Short mmCIF file of C-alpha atoms in Angstrom, two decimals:
data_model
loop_
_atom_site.label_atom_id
_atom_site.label_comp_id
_atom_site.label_asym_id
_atom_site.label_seq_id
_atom_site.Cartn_x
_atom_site.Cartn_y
_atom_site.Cartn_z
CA UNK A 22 117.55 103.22 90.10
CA UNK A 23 117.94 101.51 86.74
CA UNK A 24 114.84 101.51 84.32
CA UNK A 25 113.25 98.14 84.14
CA UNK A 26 112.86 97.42 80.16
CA UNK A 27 109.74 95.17 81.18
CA UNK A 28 107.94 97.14 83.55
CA UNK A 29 104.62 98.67 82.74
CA UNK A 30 105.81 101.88 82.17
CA UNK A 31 108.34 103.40 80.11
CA UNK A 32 111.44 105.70 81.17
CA UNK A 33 109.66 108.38 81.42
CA UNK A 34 106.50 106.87 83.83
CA UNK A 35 104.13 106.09 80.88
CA UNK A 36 101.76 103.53 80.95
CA UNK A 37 102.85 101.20 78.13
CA UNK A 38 99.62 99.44 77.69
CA UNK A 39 96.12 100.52 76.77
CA UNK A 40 92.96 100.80 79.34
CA UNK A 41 89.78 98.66 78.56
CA UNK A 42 88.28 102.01 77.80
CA UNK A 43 91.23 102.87 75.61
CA UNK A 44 90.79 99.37 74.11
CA UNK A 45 87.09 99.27 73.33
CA UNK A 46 87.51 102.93 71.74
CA UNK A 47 90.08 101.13 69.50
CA UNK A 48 88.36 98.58 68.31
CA UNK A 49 84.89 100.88 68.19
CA UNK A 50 86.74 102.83 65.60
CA UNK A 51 88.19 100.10 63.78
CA UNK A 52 84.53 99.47 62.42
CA UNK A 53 84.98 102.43 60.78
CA UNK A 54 87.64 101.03 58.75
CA UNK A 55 87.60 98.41 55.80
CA UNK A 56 86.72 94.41 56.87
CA UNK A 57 90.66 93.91 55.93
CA UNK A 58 91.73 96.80 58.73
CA UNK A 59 89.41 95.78 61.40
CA UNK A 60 89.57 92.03 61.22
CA UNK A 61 93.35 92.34 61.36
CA UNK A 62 92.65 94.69 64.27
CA UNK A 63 90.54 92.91 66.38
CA UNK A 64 92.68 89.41 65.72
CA UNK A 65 95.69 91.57 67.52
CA UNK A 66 93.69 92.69 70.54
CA UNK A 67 91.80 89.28 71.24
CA UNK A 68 94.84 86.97 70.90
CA UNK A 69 97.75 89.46 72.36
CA UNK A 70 100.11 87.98 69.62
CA UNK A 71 102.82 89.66 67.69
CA UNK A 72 101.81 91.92 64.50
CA UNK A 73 104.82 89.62 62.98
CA UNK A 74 102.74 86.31 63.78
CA UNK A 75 99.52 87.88 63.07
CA UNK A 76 100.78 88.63 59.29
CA UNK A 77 101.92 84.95 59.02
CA UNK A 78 98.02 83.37 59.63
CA UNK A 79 95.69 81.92 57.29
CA UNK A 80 93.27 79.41 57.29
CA UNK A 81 95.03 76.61 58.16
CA UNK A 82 96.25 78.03 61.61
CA UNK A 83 92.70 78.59 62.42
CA UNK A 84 90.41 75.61 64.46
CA UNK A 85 87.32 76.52 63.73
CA UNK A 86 85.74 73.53 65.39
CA UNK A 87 87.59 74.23 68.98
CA UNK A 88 87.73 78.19 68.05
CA UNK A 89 91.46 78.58 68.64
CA UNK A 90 94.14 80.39 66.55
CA UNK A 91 97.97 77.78 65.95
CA UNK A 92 100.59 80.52 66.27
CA UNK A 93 104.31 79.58 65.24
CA UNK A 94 106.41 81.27 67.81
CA UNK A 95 108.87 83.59 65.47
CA UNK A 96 110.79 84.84 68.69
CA UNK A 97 112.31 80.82 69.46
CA UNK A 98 115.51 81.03 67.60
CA UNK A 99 116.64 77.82 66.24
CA UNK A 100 113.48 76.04 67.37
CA UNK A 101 109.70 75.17 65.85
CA UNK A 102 107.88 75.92 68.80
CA UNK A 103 103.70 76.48 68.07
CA UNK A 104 101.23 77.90 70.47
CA UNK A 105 97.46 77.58 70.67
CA UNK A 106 95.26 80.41 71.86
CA UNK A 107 91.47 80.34 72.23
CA UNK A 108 89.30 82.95 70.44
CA UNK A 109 86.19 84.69 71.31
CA UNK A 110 83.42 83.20 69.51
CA UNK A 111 82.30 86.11 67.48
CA UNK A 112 86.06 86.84 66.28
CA UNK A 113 85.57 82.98 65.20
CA UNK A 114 82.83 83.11 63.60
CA UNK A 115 83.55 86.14 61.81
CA UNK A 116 86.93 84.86 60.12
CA UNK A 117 84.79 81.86 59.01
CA UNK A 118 81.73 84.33 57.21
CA UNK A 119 84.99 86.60 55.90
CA UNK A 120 86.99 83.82 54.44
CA UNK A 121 83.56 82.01 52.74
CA UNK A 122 83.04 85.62 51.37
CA UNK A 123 86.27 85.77 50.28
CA UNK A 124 86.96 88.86 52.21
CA UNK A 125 90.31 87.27 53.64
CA UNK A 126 92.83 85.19 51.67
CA UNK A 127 92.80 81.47 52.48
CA UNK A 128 96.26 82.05 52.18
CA UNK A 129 97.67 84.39 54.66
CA UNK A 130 94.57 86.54 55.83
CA UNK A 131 96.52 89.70 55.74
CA UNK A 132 98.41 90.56 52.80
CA UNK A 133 100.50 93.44 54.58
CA UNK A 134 104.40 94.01 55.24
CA UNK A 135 105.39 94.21 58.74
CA UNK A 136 105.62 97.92 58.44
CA UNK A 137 101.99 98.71 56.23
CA UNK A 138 100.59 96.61 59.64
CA UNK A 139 102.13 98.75 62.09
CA UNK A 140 101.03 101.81 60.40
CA UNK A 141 97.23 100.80 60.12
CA UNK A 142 97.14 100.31 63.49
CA UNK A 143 98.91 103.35 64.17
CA UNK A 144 96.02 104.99 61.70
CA UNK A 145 93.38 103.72 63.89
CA UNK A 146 95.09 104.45 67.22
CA UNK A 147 95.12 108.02 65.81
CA UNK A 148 91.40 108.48 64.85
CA UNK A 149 90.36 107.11 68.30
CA UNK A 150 91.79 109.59 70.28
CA UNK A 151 94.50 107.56 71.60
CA UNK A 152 97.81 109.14 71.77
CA UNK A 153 101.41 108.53 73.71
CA UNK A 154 103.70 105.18 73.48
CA UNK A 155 101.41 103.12 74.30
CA UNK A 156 99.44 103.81 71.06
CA UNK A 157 101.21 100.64 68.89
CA UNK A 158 100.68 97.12 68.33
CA UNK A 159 102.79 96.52 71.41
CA UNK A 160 100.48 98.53 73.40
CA UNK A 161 97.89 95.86 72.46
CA UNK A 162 99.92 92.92 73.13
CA UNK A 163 100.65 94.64 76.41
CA UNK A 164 96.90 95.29 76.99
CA UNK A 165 95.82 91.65 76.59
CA UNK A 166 98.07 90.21 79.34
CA UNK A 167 97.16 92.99 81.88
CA UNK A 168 93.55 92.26 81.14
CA UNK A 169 94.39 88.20 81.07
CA UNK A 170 95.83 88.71 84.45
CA UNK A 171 92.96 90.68 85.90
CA UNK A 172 90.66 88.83 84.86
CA UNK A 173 92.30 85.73 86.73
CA UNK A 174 93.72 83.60 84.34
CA UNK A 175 97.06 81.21 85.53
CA UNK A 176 100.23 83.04 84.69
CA UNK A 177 101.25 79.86 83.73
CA UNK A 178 98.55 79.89 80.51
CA UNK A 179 99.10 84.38 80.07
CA UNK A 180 102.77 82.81 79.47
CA UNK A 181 101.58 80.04 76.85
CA UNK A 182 99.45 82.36 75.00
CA UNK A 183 101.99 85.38 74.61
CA UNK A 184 104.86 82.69 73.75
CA UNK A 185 107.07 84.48 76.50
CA UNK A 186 109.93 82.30 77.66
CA UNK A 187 110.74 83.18 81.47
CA UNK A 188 107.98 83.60 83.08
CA UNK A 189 109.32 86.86 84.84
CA UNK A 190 108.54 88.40 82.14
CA UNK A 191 104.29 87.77 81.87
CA UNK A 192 104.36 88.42 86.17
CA UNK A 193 105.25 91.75 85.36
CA UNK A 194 101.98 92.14 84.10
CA UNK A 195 100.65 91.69 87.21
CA UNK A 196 102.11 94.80 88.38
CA UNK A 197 99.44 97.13 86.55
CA UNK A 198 96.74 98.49 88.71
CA UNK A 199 93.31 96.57 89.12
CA UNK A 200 90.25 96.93 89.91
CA UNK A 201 90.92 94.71 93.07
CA UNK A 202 93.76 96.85 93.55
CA UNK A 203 91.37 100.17 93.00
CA UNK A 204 89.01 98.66 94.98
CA UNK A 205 91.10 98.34 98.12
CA UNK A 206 92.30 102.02 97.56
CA UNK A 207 89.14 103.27 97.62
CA UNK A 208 88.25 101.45 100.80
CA UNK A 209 91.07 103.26 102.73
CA UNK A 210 90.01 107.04 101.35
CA UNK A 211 86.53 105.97 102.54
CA UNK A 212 87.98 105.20 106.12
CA UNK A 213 90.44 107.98 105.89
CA UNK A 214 87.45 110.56 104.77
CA UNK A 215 85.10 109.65 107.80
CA UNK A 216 85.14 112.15 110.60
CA UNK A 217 84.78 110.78 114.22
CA UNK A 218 81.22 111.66 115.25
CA UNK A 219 80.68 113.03 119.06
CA UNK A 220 79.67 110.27 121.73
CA UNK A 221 76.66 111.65 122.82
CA UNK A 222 75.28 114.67 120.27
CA UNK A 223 74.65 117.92 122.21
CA UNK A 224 71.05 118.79 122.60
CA UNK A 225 69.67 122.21 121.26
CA UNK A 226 66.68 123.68 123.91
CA UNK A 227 65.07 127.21 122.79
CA UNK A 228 65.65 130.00 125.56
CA UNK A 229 62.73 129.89 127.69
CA UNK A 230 62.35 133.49 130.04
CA UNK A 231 59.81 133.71 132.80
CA UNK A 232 59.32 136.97 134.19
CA UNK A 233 56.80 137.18 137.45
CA UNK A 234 55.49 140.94 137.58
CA UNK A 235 52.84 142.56 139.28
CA UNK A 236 50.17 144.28 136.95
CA UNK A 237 45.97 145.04 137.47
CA UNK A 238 44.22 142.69 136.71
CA UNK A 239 42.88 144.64 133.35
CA UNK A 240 46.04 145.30 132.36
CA UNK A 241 46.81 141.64 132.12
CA UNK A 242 43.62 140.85 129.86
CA UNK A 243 45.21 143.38 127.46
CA UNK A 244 49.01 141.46 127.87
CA UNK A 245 47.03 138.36 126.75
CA UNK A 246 45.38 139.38 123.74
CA UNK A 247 48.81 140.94 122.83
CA UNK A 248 49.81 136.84 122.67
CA UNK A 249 51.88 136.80 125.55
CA UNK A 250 50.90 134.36 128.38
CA UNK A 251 49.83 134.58 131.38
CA UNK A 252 49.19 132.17 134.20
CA UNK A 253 45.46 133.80 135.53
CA UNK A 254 45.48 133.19 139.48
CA UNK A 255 42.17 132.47 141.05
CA UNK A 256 41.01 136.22 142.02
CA UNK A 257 38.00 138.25 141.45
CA UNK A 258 38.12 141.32 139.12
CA UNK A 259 39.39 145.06 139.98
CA UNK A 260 42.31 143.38 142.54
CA UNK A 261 46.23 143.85 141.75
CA UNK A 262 47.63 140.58 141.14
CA UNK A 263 51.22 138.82 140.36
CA UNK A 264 51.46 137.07 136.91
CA UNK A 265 53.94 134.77 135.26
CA UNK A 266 54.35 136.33 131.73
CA UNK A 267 56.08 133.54 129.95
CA UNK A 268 58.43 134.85 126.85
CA UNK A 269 59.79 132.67 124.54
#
């Protein structure tokens, strides 16, 4: 069978994107790093975009009032083709504070080559723990759409937002486990787990022994103070009676 360059794992069976708790380690280290580092770090996991586009942005592709980043699409050959994509409100609000402080040029935000971007993120993939393929900006362009198309957004707008043009290629997205998904797996290993309980439970008696001897009827006042008992018939002292002696 031929490997599928777009599937969600690589040749070798690799998951090519990161897991939300892969993702929130990345960007809980990132913290760690310079305001430069992290902003550019947390721009490339909440808008999915390409670390190419992301080093083109500065103010003026930002609306602040409608919190949404204006992306120029470098992948349309021959064409001007821009995209809008929302942003969280925090990551908005944050580029505002950072440019008033001067933190980020009003000019391009990021001052980086393509390849100084790559390696920072590398740099913080590393110091997070997270290791294998996946660990690139790709793996976070990869993670937004799998976590866009879990979380139930159109296909139509996960297409829009990553700039793909065949829409083929944002359904494979789709094909990464969910927690839907999960969720239905683990409903058939609880069904498969249960054992089929007995109709009608058997019913556990203790052993009850009734011996009927005959014994004076002395002897039996000494059997009953030795706590075993004794049903007394209706007789007068000094005779030879029969007894139940009950033994349990």
């Amino acid at each position: 069978m031929d490997y599928m360059p777009w599937a969600m794992t690589d040749c070798h069976g690799q998951r090519k994107y990161l897991s939300i708790s892969e993702l929130d380690a990345f960007l809980h280290t990132a913290q760690r790093f310079d305001t430069l580092i992290y902003s550019f770090c947390w721009f490339l996991a909440a808008t999915g975009c390409r670390i190419s586009e992301a080093l083109s942005i500065g103010a003026q592709n930002i609306d602040f009032e409608n919190r949404a980043v204006i992306i120029k699409s470098l992948k349309k050959r021959g064409k001007t083709i821009f995209r809008s994509i929302p942003l969280p409100e925090d990551l908005a609000e944050s580029l505002q504070l950072w440019l008033d402080r001067e933190i980020l040029g009003a000019g391009r935000f990021w001052p980086f080559c393509r390849m100084t971007g790559y390696r920072r993120i590398c740099e913080v993939m590393q110091k997070a723990g997270i290791e294998g393929g996946h660990a690139s900006p790709k793996g976070l362009r990869h993670a937004f759409g799998v976590k866009a198309v879990q979380s139930g957004v159109p296909l139509n707008l996960v297409q829009r937002w990553l700039g793909h043009a065949d829409m083929k290629t944002t359904a494979i997205y789709a094909n990464a486990v969910g927690p839907e998904e999960r969720e239905l797996a683990e409903r058939m290993w609880q069904r498969s787990e249960r054992r089929p309980e007995p109709k009608y439970a058997p019913v556990t008696r203790p052993v009850r022994r009734v011996t009927t001897i005959p014994i004076p009827y002395a002897d039996a006042e000494t059997r009953a103070g030795q706590g075993i008992t004794i049903a007394w018939p209706n007789i007068s002292r000094g005779e030879s009676v029969t007894i139940t002696l009950e033994v349990n």
